[in-house]
Amino acid sequence: MKNEKALVVFSGGQDSTTCLIWAKKEFKEVEAVTFNYGQRHSEELVCASEIANELEVPHHVLDMSLLNQLAPSALTRNEEITEKEGELPSTFVPGRNLLFLSFAGVLAKNIGAMHIVTGVCETDFSGYPDCRDMFVKSFNVTFNLAMDEGYVVHTPLMWLDKEATWKWADEMGMLQYVREKTLTCYNGIRGDGCGTCPSCKLRSKGLTAYLSSKDGGAKL
Ligand code: ZN
């Protein structure tokens, strides 16, 4: 795949930044696409642009504000993010990944990229059905039928948990970079974030587990 081009679905968070770093090693040319859907924190877009710039990756920002017309969610409204046992989190926007992948696919065709990379993952599964492996495989087939071409959708994080994702960033020599530069916090704070939102908790739990296993210490 060294001589081919890839488009990475990129939010500026830990997962997609790790995917972007991988894609840069794996493909000859890489571009990134970020979706602007009126995120609660415009800091997310700033963060994504800065990382793409630093990694010297051409960066596309697509306006997806229509998502709010379809389904307003806690990701865009200014309300508390809740996660209840057995229910989808309040951040859930039905079909969001389906839409994002479709738009990324059309953009990929436009820029001549035959590979689409997305950081979706089943392991820290929050209940998003369109982030599951089976869906992505099905989307890949459908998209190829729609375009009459042989695109490949890559999901390198699909079976990795957060601890393994940190390990992978470390193996690529970019753990510190990912830790400091990315934004996954629901409260819009980069790096280690606010430390209390569900996203920060998941991220720090994985990091603590990885760092303690790396040091040979007991896992927390
Ligand atoms: Zn947070």
mmCIF file of C-alpha atoms and ligand atoms in Angstrom:
data_model
loop_
_atom_site.group_PDB
_atom_site.id
_atom_site.type_symbol
_atom_site.label_atom_id
_atom_site.label_comp_id
_atom_site.label_asym_id
_atom_site.label_seq_id
_atom_site.Cartn_x
_atom_site.Cartn_y
_atom_site.Cartn_z
ATOM 1 C CA MET A 1 0.000 0.000 0.000
ATOM 2 C CA LYS A 2 3.093 2.175 0.041
ATOM 3 C CA ASN A 3 2.329 3.617 -3.371
ATOM 4 C CA GLU A 4 -1.304 4.425 -2.705
ATOM 5 C CA LYS A 5 -3.328 7.236 -1.230
ATOM 6 C CA ALA A 6 -5.544 7.171 1.857
ATOM 7 C CA LEU A 7 -8.142 9.465 3.355
ATOM 8 C CA VAL A 8 -8.373 9.405 7.163
ATOM 9 C CA VAL A 9 -11.584 10.311 8.977
ATOM 10 C CA PHE A 10 -10.081 12.610 11.564
ATOM 11 C CA SER A 11 -11.527 14.329 14.635
ATOM 12 C CA GLY A 12 -8.346 15.378 16.434
ATOM 13 C CA GLY A 13 -9.007 12.813 19.160
ATOM 14 C CA GLN A 14 -6.749 10.040 20.407
ATOM 15 C CA ASP A 15 -8.125 7.312 18.159
ATOM 16 C CA SER A 16 -8.210 9.116 14.848
ATOM 17 C CA THR A 17 -4.834 10.787 15.490
ATOM 18 C CA THR A 18 -3.307 7.351 16.098
ATOM 19 C CA CYS A 19 -4.908 6.209 12.832
ATOM 20 C CA LEU A 20 -3.500 9.247 11.024
ATOM 21 C CA ILE A 21 0.018 8.504 12.314
ATOM 22 C CA TRP A 22 -0.335 4.889 11.175
ATOM 23 C CA ALA A 23 -1.654 5.920 7.744
ATOM 24 C CA LYS A 24 1.322 8.215 7.238
ATOM 25 C CA LYS A 25 3.611 5.218 7.695
ATOM 26 C CA GLU A 26 1.456 2.906 5.615
ATOM 27 C CA PHE A 27 0.554 4.971 2.549
ATOM 28 C CA LYS A 28 2.434 7.108 0.099
ATOM 29 C CA GLU A 29 -0.027 9.965 0.346
ATOM 30 C CA VAL A 30 -2.461 10.790 3.129
ATOM 31 C CA GLU A 31 -5.192 13.382 3.486
ATOM 32 C CA ALA A 32 -7.582 13.901 6.400
ATOM 33 C CA VAL A 33 -11.224 14.882 6.662
ATOM 34 C CA THR A 34 -12.935 16.435 9.683
ATOM 35 C CA PHE A 35 -16.662 16.906 10.005
ATOM 36 C CA ASN A 36 -17.951 20.161 11.400
ATOM 37 C CA TYR A 37 -21.374 19.508 12.865
ATOM 38 C CA GLY A 38 -21.499 22.321 15.394
ATOM 39 C CA GLN A 39 -19.487 20.499 18.059
ATOM 40 C CA ARG A 40 -19.998 21.915 21.523
ATOM 41 C CA HIS A 41 -16.387 22.951 21.485
ATOM 42 C CA SER A 42 -14.990 24.538 18.359
ATOM 43 C CA GLU A 43 -11.664 23.730 19.999
ATOM 44 C CA GLU A 44 -12.084 20.281 18.429
ATOM 45 C CA LEU A 45 -11.791 21.752 14.941
ATOM 46 C CA VAL A 46 -8.846 23.952 15.916
ATOM 47 C CA CYS A 47 -7.133 20.947 17.431
ATOM 48 C CA ALA A 48 -7.728 18.784 14.335
ATOM 49 C CA SER A 49 -6.398 21.505 12.033
ATOM 50 C CA GLU A 50 -3.274 21.990 14.130
ATOM 51 C CA ILE A 51 -2.457 18.293 14.224
ATOM 52 C CA ALA A 52 -3.038 17.886 10.482
ATOM 53 C CA ASN A 53 -0.804 20.890 9.902
ATOM 54 C CA GLU A 54 1.953 19.579 12.169
ATOM 55 C CA LEU A 55 1.840 16.144 10.552
ATOM 56 C CA GLU A 56 1.836 17.848 7.130
ATOM 57 C CA VAL A 57 -1.396 16.241 6.004
ATOM 58 C CA PRO A 58 -3.784 18.108 3.670
ATOM 59 C CA HIS A 59 -6.935 18.694 5.706
ATOM 60 C CA HIS A 60 -10.540 18.918 4.519
ATOM 61 C CA VAL A 61 -13.246 20.271 6.818
ATOM 62 C CA LEU A 62 -16.767 19.399 5.714
ATOM 63 C CA ASP A 63 -19.799 21.252 6.988
ATOM 64 C CA MET A 64 -22.160 18.693 8.485
ATOM 65 C CA SER A 65 -24.280 21.101 10.474
ATOM 66 C CA LEU A 66 -27.330 19.538 8.860
ATOM 67 C CA LEU A 67 -26.828 16.772 11.415
ATOM 68 C CA ASN A 68 -28.399 19.102 13.973
ATOM 69 C CA GLN A 69 -31.472 19.477 11.826
ATOM 70 C CA LEU A 70 -31.770 15.707 11.643
ATOM 71 C CA ALA A 71 -31.007 14.810 15.241
ATOM 72 C CA PRO A 72 -29.820 17.268 17.898
ATOM 73 C CA SER A 73 -27.694 15.466 20.489
ATOM 74 C CA ALA A 74 -25.769 16.245 23.648
ATOM 75 C CA LEU A 75 -22.601 16.509 21.569
ATOM 76 C CA THR A 76 -23.816 19.741 20.071
ATOM 77 C CA ARG A 77 -26.244 21.080 22.653
ATOM 78 C CA ASN A 78 -25.004 22.546 25.861
ATOM 79 C CA GLU A 79 -26.223 19.943 28.287
ATOM 80 C CA GLU A 80 -24.741 17.323 30.512
ATOM 81 C CA ILE A 81 -23.577 14.112 28.882
ATOM 82 C CA THR A 82 -25.135 11.112 30.547
ATOM 83 C CA GLU A 83 -24.477 7.405 30.224
ATOM 84 C CA LYS A 84 -26.986 5.063 31.803
ATOM 85 C CA GLU A 85 -26.579 1.341 32.132
ATOM 86 C CA GLY A 86 -28.192 -0.477 29.215
ATOM 87 C CA GLU A 87 -28.976 2.700 27.273
ATOM 88 C CA LEU A 88 -27.247 4.481 24.446
ATOM 89 C CA PRO A 89 -25.248 7.476 25.723
ATOM 90 C CA SER A 90 -26.808 10.917 25.279
ATOM 91 C CA THR A 91 -24.072 11.688 22.734
ATOM 92 C CA PHE A 92 -25.604 9.218 20.313
ATOM 93 C CA VAL A 93 -26.571 10.556 16.902
ATOM 94 C CA PRO A 94 -28.268 7.765 14.991
ATOM 95 C CA GLY A 95 -26.516 6.951 11.740
ATOM 96 C CA ARG A 96 -23.749 9.477 12.221
ATOM 97 C CA ASN A 97 -20.959 7.147 11.243
ATOM 98 C CA LEU A 98 -22.946 5.931 8.252
ATOM 99 C CA LEU A 99 -23.209 9.526 7.044
ATOM 100 C CA PHE A 100 -19.581 10.364 7.835
ATOM 101 C CA LEU A 101 -18.269 7.309 5.996
ATOM 102 C CA SER A 102 -20.468 8.062 2.989
ATOM 103 C CA PHE A 103 -19.235 11.640 2.757
ATOM 104 C CA ALA A 104 -15.649 10.537 3.322
ATOM 105 C CA GLY A 105 -16.105 8.002 0.537
ATOM 106 C CA VAL A 106 -17.293 10.561 -1.969
ATOM 107 C CA LEU A 107 -14.406 12.844 -0.998
ATOM 108 C CA ALA A 108 -11.979 9.909 -1.339
ATOM 109 C CA LYS A 109 -13.172 9.386 -4.885
ATOM 110 C CA ASN A 110 -12.741 13.072 -5.603
ATOM 111 C CA ILE A 111 -9.125 13.180 -4.372
ATOM 112 C CA GLY A 112 -8.163 9.816 -5.871
ATOM 113 C CA ALA A 113 -7.756 7.909 -2.598
ATOM 114 C CA MET A 114 -8.634 4.217 -2.766
ATOM 115 C CA HIS A 115 -8.238 3.740 0.991
ATOM 116 C CA ILE A 116 -10.451 5.158 3.725
ATOM 117 C CA VAL A 117 -9.244 4.907 7.327
ATOM 118 C CA THR A 118 -11.542 5.284 10.315
ATOM 119 C CA GLY A 119 -10.790 4.901 14.020
ATOM 120 C CA VAL A 120 -14.070 3.281 14.998
ATOM 121 C CA CYS A 121 -13.808 0.516 17.528
ATOM 122 C CA GLU A 122 -16.002 -2.257 18.904
ATOM 123 C CA THR A 123 -13.963 -2.847 22.011
ATOM 124 C CA ASP A 124 -14.956 0.256 23.927
ATOM 125 C CA PHE A 125 -18.361 -0.247 22.418
ATOM 126 C CA SER A 126 -20.756 2.469 23.555
ATOM 127 C CA GLY A 127 -23.671 1.038 21.643
ATOM 128 C CA TYR A 128 -23.197 2.734 18.290
ATOM 129 C CA PRO A 129 -24.325 0.095 15.811
ATOM 130 C CA ASP A 130 -22.730 1.872 12.851
ATOM 131 C CA CYS A 131 -19.302 1.642 14.482
ATOM 132 C CA ARG A 132 -19.361 -2.145 14.533
ATOM 133 C CA ASP A 133 -17.132 -4.269 12.342
ATOM 134 C CA MET A 134 -20.046 -5.914 10.574
ATOM 135 C CA PHE A 135 -21.490 -2.550 9.624
ATOM 136 C CA VAL A 136 -18.191 -1.209 8.277
ATOM 137 C CA LYS A 137 -17.657 -4.340 6.165
ATOM 138 C CA SER A 138 -21.202 -4.035 4.842
ATOM 139 C CA PHE A 139 -20.694 -0.327 4.124
ATOM 140 C CA ASN A 140 -17.498 -1.145 2.214
ATOM 141 C CA VAL A 141 -19.392 -3.527 -0.075
ATOM 142 C CA THR A 142 -22.282 -1.108 -0.577
ATOM 143 C CA PHE A 143 -19.972 1.803 -1.273
ATOM 144 C CA ASN A 144 -17.996 -0.183 -3.834
ATOM 145 C CA LEU A 145 -21.237 -1.107 -5.583
ATOM 146 C CA ALA A 146 -22.287 2.551 -5.568
ATOM 147 C CA MET A 147 -18.966 3.670 -7.042
ATOM 148 C CA ASP A 148 -18.203 0.577 -9.115
ATOM 149 C CA GLU A 149 -14.674 0.586 -7.691
ATOM 150 C CA GLY A 150 -12.573 -1.342 -5.181
ATOM 151 C CA TYR A 151 -12.153 0.955 -2.192
ATOM 152 C CA VAL A 152 -10.821 -0.479 1.059
ATOM 153 C CA VAL A 153 -12.127 0.805 4.388
ATOM 154 C CA HIS A 154 -9.513 0.263 7.112
ATOM 155 C CA THR A 155 -10.425 0.077 10.808
ATOM 156 C CA PRO A 156 -7.088 -0.525 12.531
ATOM 157 C CA LEU A 157 -8.516 0.093 16.010
ATOM 158 C CA MET A 158 -11.574 -2.121 15.644
ATOM 159 C CA TRP A 159 -10.415 -4.758 18.119
ATOM 160 C CA LEU A 160 -8.093 -2.680 20.280
ATOM 161 C CA ASP A 161 -9.083 -1.337 23.681
ATOM 162 C CA LYS A 162 -7.785 2.018 24.913
ATOM 163 C CA GLU A 163 -4.773 0.419 26.603
ATOM 164 C CA ALA A 164 -3.761 -1.264 23.329
ATOM 165 C CA THR A 165 -4.324 1.974 21.393
ATOM 166 C CA TRP A 166 -1.894 3.788 23.699
ATOM 167 C CA LYS A 167 0.576 0.937 23.276
ATOM 168 C CA TRP A 168 0.317 1.231 19.512
ATOM 169 C CA ALA A 169 0.945 4.987 19.605
ATOM 170 C CA ASP A 170 3.987 4.269 21.783
ATOM 171 C CA GLU A 171 5.280 1.642 19.352
ATOM 172 C CA MET A 172 5.047 4.226 16.578
ATOM 173 C CA GLY A 173 7.052 6.628 18.770
ATOM 174 C CA MET A 174 4.151 9.046 19.216
ATOM 175 C CA LEU A 175 2.688 8.369 22.656
ATOM 176 C CA GLN A 176 3.680 11.741 24.079
ATOM 177 C CA TYR A 177 2.445 13.511 20.980
ATOM 178 C CA VAL A 178 -0.956 11.812 21.099
ATOM 179 C CA ARG A 179 -1.207 12.383 24.834
ATOM 180 C CA GLU A 180 -0.484 16.104 24.664
ATOM 181 C CA LYS A 181 -2.001 17.192 21.367
ATOM 182 C CA THR A 182 -5.275 15.340 21.019
ATOM 183 C CA LEU A 183 -8.684 16.259 22.351
ATOM 184 C CA THR A 184 -11.178 13.641 23.465
ATOM 185 C CA CYS A 185 -12.639 15.437 26.488
ATOM 186 C CA TYR A 186 -16.349 16.302 26.349
ATOM 187 C CA ASN A 187 -15.470 19.550 28.120
ATOM 188 C CA GLY A 188 -13.120 20.631 25.354
ATOM 189 C CA ILE A 189 -9.835 20.374 27.255
ATOM 190 C CA ARG A 190 -6.863 19.002 25.342
ATOM 191 C CA GLY A 191 -4.402 16.394 26.532
ATOM 192 C CA ASP A 192 -5.387 14.701 29.770
ATOM 193 C CA GLY A 193 -8.622 16.733 29.731
ATOM 194 C CA CYS A 194 -10.995 17.495 32.592
ATOM 195 C CA GLY A 195 -10.475 14.034 34.045
ATOM 196 C CA THR A 196 -14.090 13.588 35.068
ATOM 197 C CA CYS A 197 -16.214 13.220 31.905
ATOM 198 C CA PRO A 198 -16.890 9.673 30.571
ATOM 199 C CA SER A 199 -14.459 10.178 27.688
ATOM 200 C CA CYS A 200 -11.613 11.350 29.956
ATOM 201 C CA LYS A 201 -12.219 8.463 32.328
ATOM 202 C CA LEU A 202 -11.994 5.909 29.534
ATOM 203 C CA ARG A 203 -8.890 7.529 28.119
ATOM 204 C CA SER A 204 -7.034 7.809 31.428
ATOM 205 C CA LYS A 205 -7.999 4.294 32.502
ATOM 206 C CA GLY A 206 -6.381 2.940 29.327
ATOM 207 C CA LEU A 207 -3.314 5.124 29.706
ATOM 208 C CA THR A 208 -2.815 4.200 33.354
ATOM 209 C CA ALA A 209 -3.177 0.514 32.501
ATOM 210 C CA TYR A 210 -0.676 0.789 29.668
ATOM 211 C CA LEU A 211 1.897 2.809 31.591
ATOM 212 C CA SER A 212 1.746 0.530 34.601
ATOM 213 C CA SER A 213 2.069 -2.613 32.469
ATOM 214 C CA LYS A 214 4.970 -1.009 30.601
ATOM 215 C CA ASP A 215 6.754 -0.225 33.838
ATOM 216 C CA GLY A 216 6.209 -3.780 34.968
ATOM 217 C CA GLY A 217 4.041 -2.525 37.801
ATOM 218 C CA ALA A 218 0.719 -3.892 38.889
ATOM 219 C CA LYS A 219 -2.270 -2.877 36.791
ATOM 220 C CA LEU A 220 -4.709 -0.563 38.470
HETATM 221 ZN ZN ZN B 1 -13.152 15.405 30.086
#
